[in-house]
Amino acid sequence: MKLFIVFSLLVILTVFQEQISSFSLNIPSSPGYYQDGDFVIGGLFSLQVTQGDTRTRFGFHSTTYIPEYVYIDFTKHYQHLLAMVFAIETINKDPNILFNLSLGFYLFNVNFIEMKAMESSMALISGESPPTPNYSCRPEKSDKLVAVIGGISAGISTQISRVLSLYNVPQMSYAPYNPSLGTGVQPQPPYQFPVNTAALNQGIIQLLLYFDWVWVGLVVPDDMRGEIFLRNITEEMTKHRLCVAFAEKVPEFPAKDTTDRQRFLERFTLTNVIVVFGDTYSLLRFVYNIFCNSPLGNVWITTSDWDITILPFGQSLSYTYFGGGLSFSDHMDELLGFKDFLRGVQPGKYPHDIFIQDVWSNLFECPYLDGYWIRNLSRCEQNGTLASRALHVWDMNTSPPSYKVHAAVNAIAQALREELLLRAEAGLLDKRAPGAPPPWKLHPFLKKGQLGRNTDEENPVNKQVLTTKLDIFNYQSLQNGTKAQVKVGEFVFESGTVHHFSLNDTLITWGEYYNEIPFSICSPSCILGFRKTPLEGKPFCCFNCLPCPQGEIANETDVDQCIKCPEDQYPNEEQFQCLPKIMTFLSHEDTLGAVLVSLTISLSAFSALILGLFICYRDTPVVRANNRNLSYILLVSLMLCFSCSLIFIGQPRRVTCVLRQMIFGVVFSVAVSAILAKTFTVVVAFKAIKPGSKLQMWMVTRLSHAIVCSGSFIQVCICAVWLGTYPPFPDIDVQSEFGQIILWCNEGSTLAFYCVLGYLGFLAVLSLLIAFLARRLPDSFNEAKTITFSMLVFCSVWISFIPTYLSSKGKTMVAVEILSILASSAGLLACIFLPKCYVILLGSRDQSRKKFFKKTSFVRQSNLP
């Protein structure tokens, strides 16, 4: 009986002690994971996306409760909670950190619901759940809360801060850094882990430049953080000649989806590369719209804040949609012992962890209870290991949020250590019942941030680091079929400049849709020889390609302007290279030059032959008629006219340029003056033999010589003036002929050149008129008709010469002048002297025949009897 009474008392005492302990700790009845300690750190995490706790419709104290409908289970987020447990256990194992005092924790799952985050924050402050606002239900000495870690997003962190800042409780936010967080009316904003946004922007720019991705889409959440990133990255892209194909702003889940699906699909098919900035929760609406379409085959560039290995609406399809993606993550050292800690996590090891059961049942796909959407944990593997789970539901590598949570715990522990040291120095530390310091006393130490994950490194909380190192990961499928985030490069940004960028592109795989580096351009590159022409209303990355204008080249791809070749070079046929031009002139080796030389020599020889014939028959009436001396002068001058053509052939030099025009002008003036003198001789001769004429025949010879001399002298004077003012000189022409530099003789004074031609024309026209008037004078040897015809030929040749000469360039121009000289000279020779040659040769043959017949007749008469 006594034993029964004693046993009953022990049971009653035990129950009473548990009640006292429960009262002193005042553990709230709301779902939470509590572990006692001398100091307690609160933790607010987000493990699920739910429809919402219906109690929020009626107030915190409403007893009406409808279970939450779970949209998405973020099983990977359970690592954030485990990182906090691991950090606290590590600190508690080292008695030197907190002087043999321990840390405890109280963890809540707020499920991305801002109202729930505020309720849980008030529960941490008041000590009961549902909370009693502005009241603390703990005994004064049992208030152990020193700081709170949370939340995962800016919205959650803001609502937590609204409550904690009223009580000056330190809050360590592990959300992506948001400059607008805590800028409201809160007296004490949450501590954040800053990021160097300039480094991230430059890292993305360097990646785009490395692969020549110039046509890129942008996706950001529709909030202030997304607006800032969109503005900054657009400016940097413009500086580096990169174009924004489109910019998509995503409303935060669960806001009403106003996306035009057809427009959404059209925009995301504009480009192969899309830069996404945001976190996993803020991009849920975007991921859902992607999942509603067939895989688009895009290459995704993002940050570690958005875990592309998670496709919440189709977990196993994440690689199909986002495989080959590239993500930037802050470089993190390995947390020693954390992987071993994760391998040892099992439901049986942490029986008080109310979150592990739901996470474990999802990770190991426990079967559902009959008729319920609840998994039966007892019917799935209890002794499994997290290391065996696929990447889309679990990752054994430390995620950036987990790293931040671990660092936040160490920062709080370091602040507690500093506070305890001060209390010990002041003699106020009672090691038997030390009591938690007021939370506000930790702020000065947290602002210093002197603890760095149990090392001598500087804690990154609220510190801007001058040097930022980012790792680049590639989401790929390994040979054994498992999926992994593989490090393929790194980027170091130091003192505002790009210090180092390296990428091992041989390690990169591009998902299920590309076997090689994909292109991301608005318009195909303009090949060599073409230039870009912008398209109206389009960014500068969109353009047409037009061939370079004649004489210009494009020796690079995608040039805005073609460049001209130097004057001594010319573009090749494809217009991407300048080639040296060929020096060209009318030379003796050319076919045209050889033909002209042969023709010149032949005509000169023919003229010499006629001259010899005239000398041989100088006493014949045909030769003596119209002054044979003039005929000799004319024949010699024609020989010189033919010969001067040779000076036009060959490389132009200063001497030849001067001689060719001067000799041509003077010799031709002598020839035309001789013809004019012959014409006057015809007229004067007929007038001299008329009865009663006062003119004498001796005057005819003197007059003809005077005409030749005066006519030639005037031309010599014109040439002398030409030489004295602006004489001809050798020049080059680099424009007229494609690919050639023409060596030619510049006439110098164009006026003097045409004065020479004009004077020759004047003499020719004067001879033509006089000969035309004397064509009907009677005489067997009247040359007026032949002179008239020869002058018609001469004038026709030189009249046609002028337009032909002006429209010709290079060799052709020289050949035209030579042909004009030869044609006009040959016309004079043929029209004037060929009839006389015919008469001379025919007359001598007739005389020989007469002598022969006369001799034969004489012999016959001598033989007569």
Short mmCIF file of C-alpha atoms in Angstrom, two decimals, residues 604-840:
data_model
loop_
_atom_site.label_atom_id
_atom_site.label_comp_id
_atom_site.label_asym_id
_atom_site.label_seq_id
_atom_site.Cartn_x
_atom_site.Cartn_y
_atom_site.Cartn_z
CA SER A 604 55.67 56.05 -142.19
CA ALA A 605 57.35 53.64 -144.57
CA PHE A 606 54.58 54.11 -147.09
CA SER A 607 55.02 57.88 -146.83
CA ALA A 608 58.77 57.48 -147.37
CA LEU A 609 58.07 55.30 -150.40
CA ILE A 610 55.83 57.95 -151.92
CA LEU A 611 58.45 60.59 -151.17
CA GLY A 612 61.05 58.50 -152.95
CA LEU A 613 58.71 58.04 -155.87
CA PHE A 614 58.18 61.80 -156.11
CA ILE A 615 61.89 62.44 -155.95
CA CYS A 616 62.46 59.83 -158.65
CA TYR A 617 59.86 61.46 -160.91
CA ARG A 618 60.49 65.02 -159.80
CA ASP A 619 60.69 66.32 -163.40
CA THR A 620 57.31 64.95 -164.42
CA PRO A 621 54.48 67.42 -164.92
CA VAL A 622 52.45 65.75 -162.13
CA VAL A 623 55.18 66.31 -159.55
CA ARG A 624 56.07 69.74 -160.76
CA ALA A 625 52.48 70.91 -160.76
CA ASN A 626 51.40 73.02 -157.73
CA ASN A 627 54.96 73.43 -156.42
CA ARG A 628 56.78 70.13 -155.88
CA ASN A 629 58.66 71.61 -152.92
CA LEU A 630 55.37 71.87 -151.07
CA SER A 631 54.75 68.22 -151.90
CA TYR A 632 58.09 67.30 -150.39
CA ILE A 633 57.35 69.36 -147.27
CA LEU A 634 53.92 67.78 -146.96
CA LEU A 635 55.25 64.25 -147.36
CA VAL A 636 58.01 64.81 -144.80
CA SER A 637 55.57 66.36 -142.35
CA LEU A 638 53.19 63.42 -142.82
CA MET A 639 56.05 61.03 -142.14
CA LEU A 640 56.74 62.94 -138.93
CA CYS A 641 53.02 62.90 -138.08
CA PHE A 642 52.99 59.13 -138.32
CA SER A 643 56.24 58.85 -136.37
CA CYS A 644 55.15 61.15 -133.52
CA SER A 645 52.53 58.56 -132.64
CA LEU A 646 55.36 56.41 -131.29
CA ILE A 647 55.98 58.96 -128.50
CA PHE A 648 52.44 58.33 -127.21
CA ILE A 649 53.25 54.65 -126.63
CA GLY A 650 55.18 53.67 -123.48
CA GLN A 651 55.29 54.77 -119.83
CA PRO A 652 54.61 58.49 -119.54
CA ARG A 653 57.55 60.59 -118.41
CA ARG A 654 58.02 64.31 -118.16
CA VAL A 655 60.02 64.52 -121.41
CA THR A 656 57.68 62.32 -123.43
CA CYS A 657 54.58 64.10 -122.09
CA VAL A 658 55.96 67.46 -123.27
CA LEU A 659 57.29 66.20 -126.60
CA ARG A 660 54.21 64.25 -127.67
CA GLN A 661 51.88 67.24 -127.60
CA MET A 662 54.41 69.81 -128.88
CA ILE A 663 55.64 67.66 -131.77
CA PHE A 664 52.09 66.71 -132.65
CA GLY A 665 50.94 70.33 -132.74
CA VAL A 666 53.89 71.72 -134.68
CA VAL A 667 54.21 68.88 -137.22
CA PHE A 668 50.51 68.89 -137.97
CA SER A 669 50.50 72.66 -138.34
CA VAL A 670 53.30 72.31 -140.93
CA ALA A 671 51.32 69.67 -142.81
CA VAL A 672 48.06 71.64 -142.79
CA SER A 673 49.91 74.87 -143.66
CA ALA A 674 51.50 73.11 -146.63
CA ILE A 675 48.05 72.02 -147.81
CA LEU A 676 46.82 75.60 -147.38
CA ALA A 677 49.80 76.83 -149.42
CA LYS A 678 49.01 74.28 -152.14
CA THR A 679 45.45 75.54 -152.23
CA PHE A 680 46.61 79.13 -152.62
CA THR A 681 49.04 77.98 -155.30
CA VAL A 682 46.19 76.57 -157.36
CA VAL A 683 44.22 79.79 -157.19
CA VAL A 684 47.20 82.09 -157.81
CA ALA A 685 48.55 79.93 -160.62
CA PHE A 686 45.35 80.12 -162.61
CA LYS A 687 45.10 83.85 -162.07
CA ALA A 688 48.75 84.36 -163.14
CA ILE A 689 48.33 82.80 -166.56
CA LYS A 690 45.34 84.89 -167.47
CA PRO A 691 45.99 87.53 -170.15
CA GLY A 692 46.78 90.94 -168.64
CA SER A 693 47.44 89.57 -165.13
CA LYS A 694 49.97 91.65 -163.20
CA LEU A 695 50.98 88.68 -160.99
CA GLN A 696 54.07 86.80 -161.93
CA MET A 697 54.75 83.12 -161.46
CA TRP A 698 57.81 83.83 -159.33
CA MET A 699 55.55 85.27 -156.70
CA VAL A 700 53.76 81.92 -156.27
CA THR A 701 56.74 80.13 -154.77
CA ARG A 702 57.48 82.89 -152.29
CA LEU A 703 53.84 83.10 -151.24
CA SER A 704 53.59 79.36 -150.57
CA HIS A 705 56.75 79.35 -148.49
CA ALA A 706 55.46 82.32 -146.52
CA ILE A 707 52.19 80.56 -145.78
CA VAL A 708 53.97 77.44 -144.48
CA CYS A 709 56.36 79.42 -142.34
CA SER A 710 53.78 81.78 -140.89
CA GLY A 711 51.27 79.01 -140.22
CA SER A 712 53.86 76.90 -138.43
CA PHE A 713 55.28 79.86 -136.51
CA ILE A 714 51.94 80.72 -134.97
CA GLN A 715 51.59 77.13 -133.72
CA VAL A 716 55.12 77.25 -132.32
CA CYS A 717 54.20 80.39 -130.41
CA ILE A 718 51.10 78.74 -128.97
CA CYS A 719 53.18 75.74 -127.85
CA ALA A 720 55.79 78.04 -126.35
CA VAL A 721 53.16 79.81 -124.30
CA TRP A 722 51.81 76.39 -123.23
CA LEU A 723 55.26 75.29 -122.09
CA GLY A 724 55.84 78.52 -120.25
CA THR A 725 52.59 78.48 -118.28
CA TYR A 726 51.29 75.00 -117.48
CA PRO A 727 53.04 72.31 -119.54
CA PRO A 728 51.98 68.66 -119.72
CA PHE A 729 53.23 66.36 -116.96
CA PRO A 730 52.97 62.67 -116.01
CA ASP A 731 50.04 61.91 -113.72
CA ILE A 732 48.15 58.95 -112.29
CA ASP A 733 44.45 58.15 -112.39
CA VAL A 734 43.23 55.86 -109.60
CA GLN A 735 39.50 56.29 -110.15
CA SER A 736 38.71 55.65 -113.79
CA GLU A 737 39.55 51.96 -114.09
CA PHE A 738 38.64 49.42 -111.40
CA GLY A 739 41.70 47.79 -109.93
CA GLN A 740 44.13 49.83 -111.99
CA ILE A 741 46.33 52.86 -111.57
CA ILE A 742 46.50 54.55 -114.96
CA LEU A 743 49.72 56.33 -115.80
CA TRP A 744 48.90 59.11 -118.23
CA CYS A 745 50.02 62.50 -119.42
CA ASN A 746 48.04 65.34 -117.96
CA GLU A 747 47.78 68.10 -120.57
CA GLY A 748 48.34 70.67 -117.87
CA SER A 749 46.58 73.61 -119.42
CA THR A 750 43.44 72.28 -121.06
CA LEU A 751 42.91 75.65 -122.68
CA ALA A 752 46.30 75.51 -124.40
CA PHE A 753 45.61 71.96 -125.62
CA TYR A 754 42.36 72.96 -127.22
CA CYS A 755 43.99 76.11 -128.65
CA VAL A 756 46.44 73.85 -130.50
CA LEU A 757 43.57 71.74 -131.81
CA GLY A 758 41.54 74.83 -132.60
CA TYR A 759 44.34 76.41 -134.58
CA LEU A 760 44.76 73.19 -136.60
CA GLY A 761 41.05 73.23 -137.20
CA PHE A 762 41.19 76.82 -138.35
CA LEU A 763 43.90 76.02 -140.91
CA ALA A 764 42.00 72.94 -142.07
CA VAL A 765 38.70 74.79 -142.48
CA LEU A 766 40.44 77.62 -144.34
CA SER A 767 42.06 75.14 -146.70
CA LEU A 768 38.71 73.40 -147.18
CA LEU A 769 36.92 76.60 -148.11
CA ILE A 770 39.57 77.78 -150.58
CA ALA A 771 39.86 74.35 -152.15
CA PHE A 772 36.11 74.09 -152.40
CA LEU A 773 35.98 77.41 -154.24
CA ALA A 774 38.80 76.38 -156.63
CA ARG A 775 37.45 72.90 -157.37
CA ARG A 776 36.05 73.92 -160.80
CA LEU A 777 39.18 75.66 -162.13
CA PRO A 778 40.25 73.94 -165.36
CA ASP A 779 43.51 72.08 -165.46
CA SER A 780 44.63 68.53 -165.81
CA PHE A 781 46.68 68.74 -162.60
CA ASN A 782 44.33 70.82 -160.48
CA GLU A 783 44.60 69.55 -156.84
CA ALA A 784 41.61 71.48 -155.55
CA LYS A 785 39.32 68.50 -155.67
CA THR A 786 41.71 66.15 -153.86
CA ILE A 787 42.51 68.82 -151.26
CA THR A 788 38.79 69.39 -150.70
CA PHE A 789 38.18 65.71 -150.11
CA SER A 790 41.27 65.32 -147.90
CA MET A 791 40.22 68.27 -145.74
CA LEU A 792 36.75 66.77 -145.37
CA VAL A 793 38.36 63.56 -144.11
CA PHE A 794 40.73 65.50 -141.84
CA CYS A 795 37.99 67.63 -140.29
CA SER A 796 35.68 64.63 -139.85
CA VAL A 797 38.37 62.72 -137.99
CA TRP A 798 39.21 65.52 -135.58
CA ILE A 799 35.62 66.58 -135.03
CA SER A 800 34.77 63.02 -133.96
CA PHE A 801 37.98 62.90 -131.94
CA ILE A 802 36.92 65.53 -129.40
CA PRO A 803 33.85 63.76 -127.86
CA THR A 804 35.54 60.38 -128.10
CA TYR A 805 38.65 61.70 -126.38
CA LEU A 806 36.68 63.34 -123.58
CA SER A 807 34.71 60.15 -122.86
CA SER A 808 37.77 57.90 -122.84
CA LYS A 809 40.07 57.02 -119.97
CA GLY A 810 43.43 55.36 -119.63
CA LYS A 811 44.78 53.38 -122.52
CA THR A 812 41.71 54.07 -124.59
CA MET A 813 42.23 57.82 -124.40
CA VAL A 814 45.81 57.51 -125.68
CA ALA A 815 44.75 55.04 -128.36
CA VAL A 816 42.01 57.42 -129.55
CA GLU A 817 44.53 60.23 -130.01
CA ILE A 818 46.98 57.95 -131.84
CA LEU A 819 44.27 56.62 -134.11
CA SER A 820 43.10 60.15 -134.83
CA ILE A 821 46.65 61.15 -135.77
CA LEU A 822 47.09 58.09 -137.97
CA ALA A 823 43.65 58.36 -139.56
CA SER A 824 43.88 62.06 -140.36
CA SER A 825 47.44 61.71 -141.65
CA ALA A 826 46.54 58.65 -143.70
CA GLY A 827 43.54 60.51 -145.09
CA LEU A 828 45.75 63.36 -146.27
CA LEU A 829 48.29 60.96 -147.73
CA ALA A 830 45.69 58.88 -149.51
CA CYS A 831 43.53 61.69 -150.85
CA ILE A 832 46.30 63.94 -152.07
CA PHE A 833 49.12 61.62 -153.12
CA LEU A 834 47.61 58.33 -154.17
CA PRO A 835 45.98 59.82 -157.31
CA LYS A 836 49.32 61.39 -158.26
CA CYS A 837 51.14 58.12 -157.67
CA TYR A 838 48.64 56.43 -159.89
CA VAL A 839 49.19 59.04 -162.60
CA ILE A 840 52.96 58.86 -162.24
#
